[in-house]
Tab-separated table of C-alpha atoms in Angstrom:
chain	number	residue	atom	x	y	z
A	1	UNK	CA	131.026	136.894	178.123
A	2	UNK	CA	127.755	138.138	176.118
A	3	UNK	CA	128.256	140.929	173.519
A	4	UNK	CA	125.870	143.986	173.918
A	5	UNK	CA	123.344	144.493	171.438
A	6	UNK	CA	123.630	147.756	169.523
A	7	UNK	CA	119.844	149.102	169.609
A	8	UNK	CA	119.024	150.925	166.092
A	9	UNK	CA	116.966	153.935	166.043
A	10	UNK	CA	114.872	155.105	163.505
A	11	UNK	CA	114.302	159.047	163.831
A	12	UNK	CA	111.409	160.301	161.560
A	13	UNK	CA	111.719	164.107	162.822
A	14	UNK	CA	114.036	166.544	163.350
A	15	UNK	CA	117.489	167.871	164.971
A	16	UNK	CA	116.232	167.908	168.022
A	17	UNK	CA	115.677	163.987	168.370
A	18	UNK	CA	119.063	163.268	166.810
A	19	UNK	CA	120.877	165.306	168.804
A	20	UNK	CA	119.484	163.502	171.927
A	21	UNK	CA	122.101	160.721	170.194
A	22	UNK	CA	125.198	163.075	170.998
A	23	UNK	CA	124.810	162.511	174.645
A	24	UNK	CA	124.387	158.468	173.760
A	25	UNK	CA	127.174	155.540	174.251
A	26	UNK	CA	127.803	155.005	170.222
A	27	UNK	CA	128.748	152.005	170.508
A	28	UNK	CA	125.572	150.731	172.102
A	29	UNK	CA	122.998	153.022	169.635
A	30	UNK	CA	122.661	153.436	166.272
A	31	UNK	CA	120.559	155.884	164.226
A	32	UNK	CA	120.054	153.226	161.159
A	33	UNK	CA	117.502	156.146	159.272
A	34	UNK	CA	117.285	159.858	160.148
A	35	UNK	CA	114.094	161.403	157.844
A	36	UNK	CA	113.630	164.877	158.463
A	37	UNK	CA	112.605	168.153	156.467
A	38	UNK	CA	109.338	166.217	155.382
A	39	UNK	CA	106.089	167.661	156.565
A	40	UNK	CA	103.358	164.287	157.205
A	41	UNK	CA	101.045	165.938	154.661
A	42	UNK	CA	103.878	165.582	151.760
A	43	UNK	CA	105.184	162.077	152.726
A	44	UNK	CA	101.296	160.894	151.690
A	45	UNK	CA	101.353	162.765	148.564
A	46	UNK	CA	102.246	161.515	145.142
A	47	UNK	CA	106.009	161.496	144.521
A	48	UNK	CA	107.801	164.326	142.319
A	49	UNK	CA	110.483	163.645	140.017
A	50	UNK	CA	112.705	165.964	139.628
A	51	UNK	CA	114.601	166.156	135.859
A	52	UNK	CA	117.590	168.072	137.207
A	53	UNK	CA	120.109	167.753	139.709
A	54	UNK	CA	119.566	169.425	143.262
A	55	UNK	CA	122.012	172.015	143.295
A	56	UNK	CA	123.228	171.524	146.751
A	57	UNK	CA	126.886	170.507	147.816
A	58	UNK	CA	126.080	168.330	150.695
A	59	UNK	CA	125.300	164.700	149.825
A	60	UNK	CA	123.156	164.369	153.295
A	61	UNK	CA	121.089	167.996	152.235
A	62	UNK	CA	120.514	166.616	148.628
A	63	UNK	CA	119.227	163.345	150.077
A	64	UNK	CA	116.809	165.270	152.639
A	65	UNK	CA	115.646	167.126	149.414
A	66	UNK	CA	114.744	164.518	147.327
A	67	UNK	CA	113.235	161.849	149.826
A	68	UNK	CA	110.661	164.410	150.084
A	69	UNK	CA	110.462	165.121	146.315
A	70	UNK	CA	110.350	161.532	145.754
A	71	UNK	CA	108.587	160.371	148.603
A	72	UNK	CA	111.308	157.601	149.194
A	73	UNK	CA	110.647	157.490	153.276
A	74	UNK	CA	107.682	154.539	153.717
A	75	UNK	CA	110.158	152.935	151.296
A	76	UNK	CA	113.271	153.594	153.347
A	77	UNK	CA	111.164	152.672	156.336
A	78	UNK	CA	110.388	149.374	155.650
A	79	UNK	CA	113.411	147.994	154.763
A	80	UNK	CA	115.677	149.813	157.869
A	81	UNK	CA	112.755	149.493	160.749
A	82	UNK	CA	114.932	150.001	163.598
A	83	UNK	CA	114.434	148.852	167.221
A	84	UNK	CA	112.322	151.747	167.983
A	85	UNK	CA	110.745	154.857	165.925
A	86	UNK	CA	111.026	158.325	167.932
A	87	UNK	CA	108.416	160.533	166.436
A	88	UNK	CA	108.818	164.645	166.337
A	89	UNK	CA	106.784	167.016	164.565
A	90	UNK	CA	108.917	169.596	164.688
A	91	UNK	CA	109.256	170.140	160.979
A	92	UNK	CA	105.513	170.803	160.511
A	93	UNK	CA	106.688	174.130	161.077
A	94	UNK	CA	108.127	174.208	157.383
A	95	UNK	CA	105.440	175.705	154.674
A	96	UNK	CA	103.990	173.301	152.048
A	97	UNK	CA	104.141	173.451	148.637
A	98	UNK	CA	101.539	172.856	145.894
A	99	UNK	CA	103.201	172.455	143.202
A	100	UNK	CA	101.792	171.557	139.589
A	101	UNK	CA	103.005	168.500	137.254
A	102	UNK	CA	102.878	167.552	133.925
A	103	UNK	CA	99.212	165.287	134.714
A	104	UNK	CA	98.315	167.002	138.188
A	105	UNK	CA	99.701	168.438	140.986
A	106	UNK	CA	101.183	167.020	144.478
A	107	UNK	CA	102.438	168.939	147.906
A	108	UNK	CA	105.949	169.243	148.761
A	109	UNK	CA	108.154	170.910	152.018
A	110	UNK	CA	109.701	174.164	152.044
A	111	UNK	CA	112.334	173.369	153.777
A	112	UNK	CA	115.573	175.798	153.988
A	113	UNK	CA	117.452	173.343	151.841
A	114	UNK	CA	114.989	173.132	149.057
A	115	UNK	CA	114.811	176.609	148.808
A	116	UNK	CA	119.213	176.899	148.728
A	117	UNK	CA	118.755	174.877	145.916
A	118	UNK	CA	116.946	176.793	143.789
A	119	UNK	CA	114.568	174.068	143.060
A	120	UNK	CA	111.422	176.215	143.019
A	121	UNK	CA	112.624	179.061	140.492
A	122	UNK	CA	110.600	178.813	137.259
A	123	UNK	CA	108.550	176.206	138.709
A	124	UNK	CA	104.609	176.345	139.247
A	125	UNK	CA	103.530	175.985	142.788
A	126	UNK	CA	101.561	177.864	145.523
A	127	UNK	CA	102.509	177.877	149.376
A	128	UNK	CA	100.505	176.643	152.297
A	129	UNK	CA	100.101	176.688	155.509
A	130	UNK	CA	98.201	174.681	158.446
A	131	UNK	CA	94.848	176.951	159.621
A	132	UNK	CA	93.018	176.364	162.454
A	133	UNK	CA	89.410	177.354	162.999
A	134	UNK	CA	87.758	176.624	166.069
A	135	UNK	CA	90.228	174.420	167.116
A	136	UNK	CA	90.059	172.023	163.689
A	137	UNK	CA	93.248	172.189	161.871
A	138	UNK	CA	93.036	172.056	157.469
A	139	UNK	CA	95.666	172.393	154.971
A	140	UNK	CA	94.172	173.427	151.423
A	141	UNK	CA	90.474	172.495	152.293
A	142	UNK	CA	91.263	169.167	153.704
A	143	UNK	CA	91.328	168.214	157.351
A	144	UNK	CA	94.249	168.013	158.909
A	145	UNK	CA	93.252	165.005	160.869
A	146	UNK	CA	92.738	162.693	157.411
A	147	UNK	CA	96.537	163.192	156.890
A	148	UNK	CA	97.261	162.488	160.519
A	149	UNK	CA	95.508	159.263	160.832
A	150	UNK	CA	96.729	157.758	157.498
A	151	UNK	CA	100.869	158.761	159.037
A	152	UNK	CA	99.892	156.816	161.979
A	153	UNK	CA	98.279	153.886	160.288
A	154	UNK	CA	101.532	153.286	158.151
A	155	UNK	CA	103.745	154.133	161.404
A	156	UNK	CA	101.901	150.895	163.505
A	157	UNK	CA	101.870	148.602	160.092
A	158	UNK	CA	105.792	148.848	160.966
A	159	UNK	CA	106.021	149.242	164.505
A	160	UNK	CA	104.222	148.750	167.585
A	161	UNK	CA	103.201	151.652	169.807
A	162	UNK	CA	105.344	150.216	172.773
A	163	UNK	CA	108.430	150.667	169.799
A	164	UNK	CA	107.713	153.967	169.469
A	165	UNK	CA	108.616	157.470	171.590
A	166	UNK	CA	106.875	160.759	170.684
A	167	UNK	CA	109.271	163.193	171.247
A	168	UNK	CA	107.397	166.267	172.266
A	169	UNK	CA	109.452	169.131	170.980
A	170	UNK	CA	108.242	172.545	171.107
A	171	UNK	CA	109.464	176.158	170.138
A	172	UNK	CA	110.746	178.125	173.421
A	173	UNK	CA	110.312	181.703	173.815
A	174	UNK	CA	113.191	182.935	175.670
A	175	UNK	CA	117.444	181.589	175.434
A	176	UNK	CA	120.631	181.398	177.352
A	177	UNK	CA	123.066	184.006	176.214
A	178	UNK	CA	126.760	183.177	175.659
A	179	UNK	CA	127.495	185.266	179.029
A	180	UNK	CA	124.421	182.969	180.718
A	181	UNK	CA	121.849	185.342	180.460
A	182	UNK	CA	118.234	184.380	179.974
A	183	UNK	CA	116.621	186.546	176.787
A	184	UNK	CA	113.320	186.856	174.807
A	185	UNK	CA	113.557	185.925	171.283
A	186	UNK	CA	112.147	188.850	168.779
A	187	UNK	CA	108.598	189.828	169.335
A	188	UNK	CA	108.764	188.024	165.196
A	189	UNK	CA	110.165	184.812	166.589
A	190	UNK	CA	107.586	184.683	169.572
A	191	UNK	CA	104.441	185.546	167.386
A	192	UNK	CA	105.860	182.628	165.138
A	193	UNK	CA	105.731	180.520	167.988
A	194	UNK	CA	103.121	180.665	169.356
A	195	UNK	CA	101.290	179.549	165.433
A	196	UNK	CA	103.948	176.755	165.450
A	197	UNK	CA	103.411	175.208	169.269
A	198	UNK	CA	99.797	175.611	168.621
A	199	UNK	CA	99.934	173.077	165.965
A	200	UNK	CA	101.931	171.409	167.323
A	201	UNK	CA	100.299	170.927	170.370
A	202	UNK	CA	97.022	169.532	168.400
A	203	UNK	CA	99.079	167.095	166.237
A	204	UNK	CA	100.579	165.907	169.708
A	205	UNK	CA	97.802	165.520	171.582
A	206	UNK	CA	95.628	164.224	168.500
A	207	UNK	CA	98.910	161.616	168.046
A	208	UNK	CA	98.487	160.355	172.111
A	209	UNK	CA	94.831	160.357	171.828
A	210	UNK	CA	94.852	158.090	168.399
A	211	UNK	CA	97.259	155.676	170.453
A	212	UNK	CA	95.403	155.547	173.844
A	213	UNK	CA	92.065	154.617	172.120
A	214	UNK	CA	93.740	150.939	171.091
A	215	UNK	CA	94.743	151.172	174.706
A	216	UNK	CA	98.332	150.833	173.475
A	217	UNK	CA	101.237	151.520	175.513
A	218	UNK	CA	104.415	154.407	174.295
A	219	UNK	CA	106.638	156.514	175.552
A	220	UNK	CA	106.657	160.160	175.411
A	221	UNK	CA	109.132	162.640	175.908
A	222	UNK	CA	108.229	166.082	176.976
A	223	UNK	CA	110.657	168.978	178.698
A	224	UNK	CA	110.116	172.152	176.578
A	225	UNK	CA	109.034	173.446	180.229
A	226	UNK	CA	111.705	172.567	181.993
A	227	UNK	CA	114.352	174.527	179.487
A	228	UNK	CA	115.732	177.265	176.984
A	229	UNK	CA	117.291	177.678	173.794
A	230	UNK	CA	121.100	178.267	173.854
A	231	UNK	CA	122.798	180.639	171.666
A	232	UNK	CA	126.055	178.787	171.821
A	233	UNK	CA	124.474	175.384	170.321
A	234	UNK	CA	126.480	173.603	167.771
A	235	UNK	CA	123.598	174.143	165.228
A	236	UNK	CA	122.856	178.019	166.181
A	237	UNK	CA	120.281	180.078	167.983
A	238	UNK	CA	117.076	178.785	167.568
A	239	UNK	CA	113.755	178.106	168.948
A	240	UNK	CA	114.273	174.194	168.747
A	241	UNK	CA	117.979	174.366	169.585
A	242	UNK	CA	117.768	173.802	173.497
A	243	UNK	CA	120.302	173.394	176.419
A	244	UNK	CA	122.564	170.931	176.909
A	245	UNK	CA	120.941	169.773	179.737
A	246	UNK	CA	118.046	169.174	177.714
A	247	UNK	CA	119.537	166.459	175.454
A	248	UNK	CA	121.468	165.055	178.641
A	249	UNK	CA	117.762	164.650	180.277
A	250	UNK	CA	116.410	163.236	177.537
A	251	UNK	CA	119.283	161.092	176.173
A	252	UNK	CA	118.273	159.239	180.347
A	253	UNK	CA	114.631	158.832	178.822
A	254	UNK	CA	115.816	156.904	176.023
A	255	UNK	CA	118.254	154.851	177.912
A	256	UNK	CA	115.978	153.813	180.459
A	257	UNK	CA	113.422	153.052	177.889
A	258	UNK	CA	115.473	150.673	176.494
A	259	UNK	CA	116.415	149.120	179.743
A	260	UNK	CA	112.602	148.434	180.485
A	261	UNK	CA	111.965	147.159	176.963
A	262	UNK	CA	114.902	144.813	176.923
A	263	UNK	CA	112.847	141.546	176.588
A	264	UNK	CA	111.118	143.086	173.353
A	265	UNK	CA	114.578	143.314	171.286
């Protein structure tokens, strides 16, 4: 009798790949590193050090908060590289930080937990966010595209693209009630939206387009069009928290992708 191999996943996005895991055989997957609440452009940027303590009572929210201050994920990523990398850019929705330094300055994420912890009061630092003129995304002056490419250069120095799945989550506009009903999100949430899945979109299709032209094979995951948001998820109401039947679907993606990618592991 042959033992089945446990594949490990490394996630380097959000909720919404992770939960895909809840509708997974745990004995026969592993998420070995979950990095999320990191925007691309502050993973590249020179690490912070923080003198204090984050002031946060969750060990797995203090951890989020300083791998981004600290820039500890290329580290953490080359010693845990998992069987496959699934890729979401849902988090790009967060603002980013300037903040200032003793010598310089460097870019951190806003994320909801660094701002719980009070990390920013007192401190010296402007906000940002992704612009887009005639279709060419910056971030403080710079092209968004010089950040991209250098986040994909250190993704294939540790994985190949046919190890990798792009998870294509988006923001939806409208939910399923609690009594089953199908609603629009505020006209704040939608006009939010749309800014986010228009960045999204181009850091998506730039991603596919960087792969294809080394005619290199992935996976991709994409069903935002197929369903809602639920306002009984586990995590909440929200724009990224979908139907069940949306991790069920995709949790089949990732199963069959191992199944065809067998002889690789």
């Amino acid at each position: 009798m042959f033992l089945k191999k446990k594949r490990s996943v490394t996630i380097l996005g959000s909720c919404c790949s992770r939960d895909i895991f809840e509708y997974l055989d745990k004995a026969s997957y592993d998420i070995n590193l979950y990095i999320a609440r990191t925007k691309l452009v502050s993973q590249l940027a020179p690490p912070y050090l923080p003198s204090e303590d984050i002031a946060l009572s969750s060990s797995f929210q203090r951890r989020l908060v300083l791998n981004d201050l600290e820039k500890a994920q290329w580290k953490d990523l080359r010693a845990s590289a998992g069987d496959c990398c699934i890729i979401d850019y849902i988090d790009e929705r967060f603002k980013l930080i300037k903040i200032r330094t003793a010598a310089s300055s460097t870019y951190i994420t806003k994320s909801n937990e660094l701002v719980s912890s009070g990390f920013l009061n007192g401190k010296d630092y402007s906000e940002l966010q992704y612009e887009s003129v005639n279709g060419k995304w910056t971030v403080d002056s710079t092209d968004l595209v010089f950040y991209l490419e250098q986040f994909l250069r250190n993704i294939l120095e540790l994985y190949r693209t046919k190890k990798i799945i792009l998870h294509k989550a988006y923001m939806t506009d409208s939910y399923i009630s609690g009594k089953g009903a199908i609603q629009p999100f505020s006209k704040a949430v939608l006009a939010n939206n749309q800014q986010v899945n228009a960045m999204l979109r181009y850091l998506y299709s730039y991603t596919e387009e960087f792969f294809n032209k080394y005619h290199r094979k992935f996976m991709a995951i994409h069903l935002c069009d197929r369903y809602l948001a639920s306002e009984t998820h586990k995590w909440g109401l929200s724009p990224m928290h979908y139907q069940e039947g949306y991790y069920q679907e995709a949790a089949k993606l990732v199963k069959r992708y191992f199944s065809l990618s067998c002889t690789d592991f």
